[in-house]
CSV table of C-alpha atoms in Angstrom, one decimal:
chain,number,residue,atom,x,y,z
A,1412,MET,CA,31.7,-2.2,-19.4
A,1413,LYS,CA,28.7,-0.3,-18.0
A,1414,ASN,CA,27.0,-3.6,-17.0
A,1415,ARG,CA,30.2,-4.7,-15.2
A,1416,THR,CA,30.2,-1.5,-13.3
A,1417,TRP,CA,26.6,-2.0,-12.3
A,1418,ILE,CA,27.3,-5.5,-11.1
A,1419,LEU,CA,30.4,-4.4,-9.1
A,1420,ILE,CA,28.4,-1.6,-7.4
A,1421,LEU,CA,25.6,-4.0,-6.4
A,1422,GLY,CA,28.1,-6.7,-5.3
A,1423,ALA,CA,30.0,-4.2,-3.1
A,1424,LEU,CA,26.8,-3.0,-1.5
A,1425,THR,CA,25.7,-6.5,-0.7
A,1426,LEU,CA,29.1,-7.3,0.7
A,1427,LEU,CA,29.0,-4.1,2.9
A,1428,ALA,CA,25.5,-5.0,4.1
A,1429,THR,CA,26.6,-8.5,5.0
A,1430,VAL,CA,29.5,-7.2,7.0
A,1431,ALA,CA,27.1,-4.8,8.8
A,1432,LEU,CA,24.9,-7.8,9.7
A,1433,ALA,CA,27.7,-9.7,11.3
A,1434,GLU,CA,28.8,-6.6,13.3
A,1435,GLU,CA,25.3,-5.4,14.4
A,1436,GLY,CA,23.3,-8.6,14.7
A,1437,GLN,CA,20.5,-7.2,12.4
A,1438,SER,CA,17.7,-9.4,11.2
A,1439,ALA,CA,17.9,-10.6,7.6
A,1440,ALA,CA,14.8,-8.5,6.8
A,1441,ASP,CA,16.4,-5.4,8.2
A,1442,LEU,CA,19.6,-6.1,6.4
A,1443,TRP,CA,17.8,-6.6,3.1
A,1444,ASN,CA,15.8,-3.4,3.6
A,1445,LYS,CA,19.0,-1.4,4.4
A,1446,THR,CA,20.6,-2.8,1.2
A,1447,LYS,CA,17.6,-1.8,-0.9
A,1448,ILE,CA,17.7,1.8,0.6
A,1449,VAL,CA,21.5,2.2,0.0
A,1450,THR,CA,21.1,0.9,-3.5
A,1451,ALA,CA,18.3,3.3,-4.2
A,1452,TYR,CA,20.5,6.1,-3.0
A,1453,THR,CA,23.4,4.9,-5.1
A,1454,LEU,CA,21.3,4.8,-8.3
A,1455,ASN,CA,19.7,8.2,-7.6
A,1456,THR,CA,21.4,11.1,-9.4
A,1457,ARG,CA,20.5,13.7,-6.8
A,1458,ILE,CA,21.8,12.0,-3.6
A,1459,ASN,CA,25.3,11.2,-2.7
A,1460,PRO,CA,25.1,7.9,-0.8
A,1461,PHE,CA,28.5,8.5,0.7
A,1462,ASP,CA,27.2,11.4,2.7
A,1463,LEU,CA,24.4,9.3,4.4
A,1464,GLU,CA,24.2,6.5,6.9
A,1465,VAL,CA,21.3,4.1,7.0
A,1466,GLU,CA,20.3,1.8,9.8
A,1467,VAL,CA,17.1,-0.4,9.8
A,1468,ARG,CA,15.5,-1.9,12.9
A,1469,ASP,CA,12.1,-3.6,12.9
A,1470,GLY,CA,10.9,-1.9,9.7
A,1471,THR,CA,12.0,1.6,10.7
A,1472,ALA,CA,14.8,3.3,8.7
A,1473,PHE,CA,17.1,5.6,10.7
A,1474,LEU,CA,18.8,8.2,8.4
A,1475,THR,CA,21.7,10.3,9.4
A,1476,GLY,CA,24.4,12.3,7.6
A,1477,THR,CA,24.5,15.6,5.8
A,1478,VAL,CA,23.0,16.8,2.5
A,1479,ARG,CA,23.1,20.1,0.6
A,1480,THR,CA,19.4,20.9,0.4
A,1481,GLU,CA,16.0,20.3,2.0
A,1482,GLU,CA,14.9,18.7,-1.3
A,1483,GLU,CA,17.7,16.1,-0.9
A,1484,LYS,CA,16.8,15.4,2.7
A,1485,GLN,CA,13.1,14.8,1.7
A,1486,LEU,CA,14.1,12.7,-1.3
A,1487,ALA,CA,16.2,10.5,0.9
A,1488,GLU,CA,13.2,10.0,3.2
A,1489,GLN,CA,10.9,9.3,0.3
A,1490,LEU,CA,13.2,6.7,-1.2
A,1491,ALA,CA,13.5,4.9,2.1
A,1492,LEU,CA,9.7,4.9,2.5
A,1493,SER,CA,9.3,3.5,-1.0
A,1494,VAL,CA,11.1,0.3,0.1
A,1495,GLU,CA,8.7,-2.5,0.8
A,1496,GLY,CA,9.1,-3.4,4.4
A,1497,ILE,CA,9.9,0.1,5.6
A,1498,ASP,CA,7.0,1.4,7.7
A,1499,LYS,CA,8.6,4.5,9.2
A,1500,VAL,CA,11.6,6.7,8.7
A,1501,ASN,CA,13.4,8.6,11.4
A,1502,ASN,CA,15.1,11.3,9.3
A,1503,GLU,CA,17.9,13.0,11.3
A,1504,ILE,CA,19.8,14.1,8.2
A,1505,LEU,CA,21.4,17.5,8.6
A,1506,LEU,CA,21.6,20.3,6.0
A,1507,ASP,CA,24.9,21.9,4.9
A,1508,ALA,CA,24.9,23.9,1.6
A,1509,ASN,CA,28.7,24.0,1.6
A,1510,ILE,CA,29.1,20.2,0.9
A,1511,PRO,CA,30.8,19.8,-2.4
A,1512,GLN,CA,29.0,17.7,-5.0
A,1513,ASN,CA,30.7,14.5,-6.1
A,1514,GLN,CA,30.4,15.0,-9.9
A,1515,ALA,CA,32.1,11.7,-10.7
A,1516,ARG,CA,29.6,9.7,-8.7
A,1517,PHE,CA,26.7,11.5,-10.3
A,1518,ASP,CA,28.1,10.9,-13.8
A,1519,LEU,CA,28.5,7.2,-13.0
A,1520,SER,CA,25.0,7.0,-11.6
A,1521,ARG,CA,23.6,8.8,-14.7
A,1522,ALA,CA,25.5,6.4,-17.0
A,1523,VAL,CA,24.1,3.4,-15.2
A,1524,SER,CA,20.6,4.8,-15.3
A,1525,ASP,CA,20.9,5.6,-19.1
A,1526,ALA,CA,22.2,2.0,-19.8
A,1527,ASN,CA,19.2,0.6,-17.8
A,1528,ILE,CA,16.7,2.7,-19.8
A,1529,THR,CA,18.3,1.6,-23.1
A,1530,ALA,CA,18.1,-2.0,-22.1
A,1531,MET,CA,14.4,-1.7,-20.9
A,1532,VAL,CA,13.4,0.0,-24.2
A,1533,LYS,CA,15.3,-2.5,-26.4
A,1534,SER,CA,13.9,-5.5,-24.5
A,1535,GLN,CA,10.4,-4.3,-24.9
A,1536,LEU,CA,10.9,-3.8,-28.6
A,1537,LEU,CA,12.3,-7.3,-28.9
A,1538,TRP,CA,9.2,-8.8,-27.3
A,1539,ASN,CA,6.7,-6.7,-29.4
A,1540,ASP,CA,5.4,-8.4,-32.5
A,1541,LEU,CA,4.8,-5.1,-34.2
A,1542,THR,CA,8.4,-3.9,-34.1
A,1543,HIS,CA,11.6,-4.9,-35.9
A,1544,ALA,CA,13.8,-4.3,-32.9
A,1545,LEU,CA,17.1,-5.4,-34.4
A,1546,LYS,CA,16.8,-2.7,-37.0
A,1547,ILE,CA,16.1,0.0,-34.5
A,1548,ASN,CA,19.0,1.8,-32.7
A,1549,VAL,CA,18.2,2.8,-29.1
A,1550,SER,CA,20.5,5.1,-27.1
A,1551,THR,CA,19.9,7.1,-24.0
A,1552,ASN,CA,21.7,10.3,-22.8
A,1553,ASN,CA,20.6,12.0,-19.5
A,1554,GLY,CA,17.2,10.2,-19.6
A,1555,VAL,CA,16.4,11.2,-23.2
A,1556,VAL,CA,16.0,8.2,-25.5
A,1557,THR,CA,17.0,8.5,-29.1
A,1558,LEU,CA,15.3,6.1,-31.6
A,1559,ALA,CA,16.9,5.7,-35.0
A,1560,GLY,CA,16.6,3.3,-37.9
A,1561,PRO,CA,14.1,2.1,-40.5
A,1562,VAL,CA,10.6,1.0,-39.7
A,1563,SER,CA,8.1,-0.4,-42.2
A,1564,SER,CA,5.0,1.7,-41.4
A,1565,GLU,CA,3.6,4.6,-39.4
A,1566,GLU,CA,1.9,2.0,-37.2
A,1567,GLU,CA,5.3,0.5,-36.3
A,1568,ALA,CA,6.8,4.0,-35.7
A,1569,GLU,CA,4.0,4.9,-33.4
A,1570,GLU,CA,4.4,1.6,-31.4
A,1571,VAL,CA,8.1,2.1,-31.0
A,1572,LEU,CA,7.6,5.7,-29.9
A,1573,ARG,CA,4.8,4.7,-27.5
A,1574,ILE,CA,7.0,2.0,-25.9
A,1575,ALA,CA,9.9,4.4,-25.4
A,1576,GLN,CA,7.7,7.1,-23.9
A,1577,ARG,CA,6.0,4.8,-21.5
A,1578,THR,CA,9.2,3.2,-20.2
A,1579,ARG,CA,10.1,4.0,-16.6
A,1580,MET,CA,12.6,6.8,-16.0
A,1581,VAL,CA,12.4,8.1,-19.6
A,1582,GLU,CA,12.5,11.9,-19.5
A,1583,GLY,CA,12.1,12.5,-23.2
A,1584,VAL,CA,12.3,10.8,-26.7
A,1585,ASP,CA,14.1,12.0,-29.8
A,1586,ASN,CA,12.3,10.2,-32.6
A,1587,GLN,CA,14.7,9.8,-35.6
A,1588,LEU,CA,12.9,6.8,-37.1
A,1589,GLN,CA,12.6,6.5,-40.9
A,1590,VAL,CA,9.3,5.1,-42.2
A,1591,GLY,CA,9.8,3.2,-45.4
A,1592,PRO,CA,9.9,-0.2,-47.1
A,1593,GLN,CA,13.5,-0.9,-46.0
A,1594,ALA,CA,12.2,-2.4,-42.7
A,1595,ALA,CA,9.5,-4.6,-44.3
A,1596,ALA,CA,11.9,-7.5,-45.0
A,1597,ALA,CA,13.2,-7.4,-41.4
A,1598,ASP,CA,10.7,-10.0,-40.0
A,1599,SER,CA,13.6,-12.0,-38.6
A,1600,GLY,CA,14.8,-8.9,-36.7
A,1601,ARG,CA,12.0,-9.1,-34.2
């Protein structure tokens, strides 16, 4: 279900960006960069993308709208600058501390982010010859990855922990792995 939501969000953003192209006559590169910025805002848990407007012309992002804090305004600018193809940002976002937060959107964004983290950790475990990935349960809640299940050795436990800790966006790891012989026969679970 979470993957379906993710696909719907990206599909909707792409459709909206295509409509914007037809209406404004933007170049394909500008349209693509706008779509990447709006997607970055949508996936970020600190910014409400519905409060912001993004336009891109010749590699310059023009940001307008209203956010609650200076931190959110600067984050919006930094996310835009992080998009390849954006050379400059004209940040005209206004501050208004009285804007209500959209908790449902933040919850959805967090759920998508957590699902993405879980998938990244699990796929790395599947590709690693030292780990028995099918025996290891990986779950993520608010950026904290929980690892549970049997591993055959301390070496495997350390490798699983290292993979989780080095995965992008992971904020912490709860290691509940159990070292013991129960995982030794799991060679087919790689």
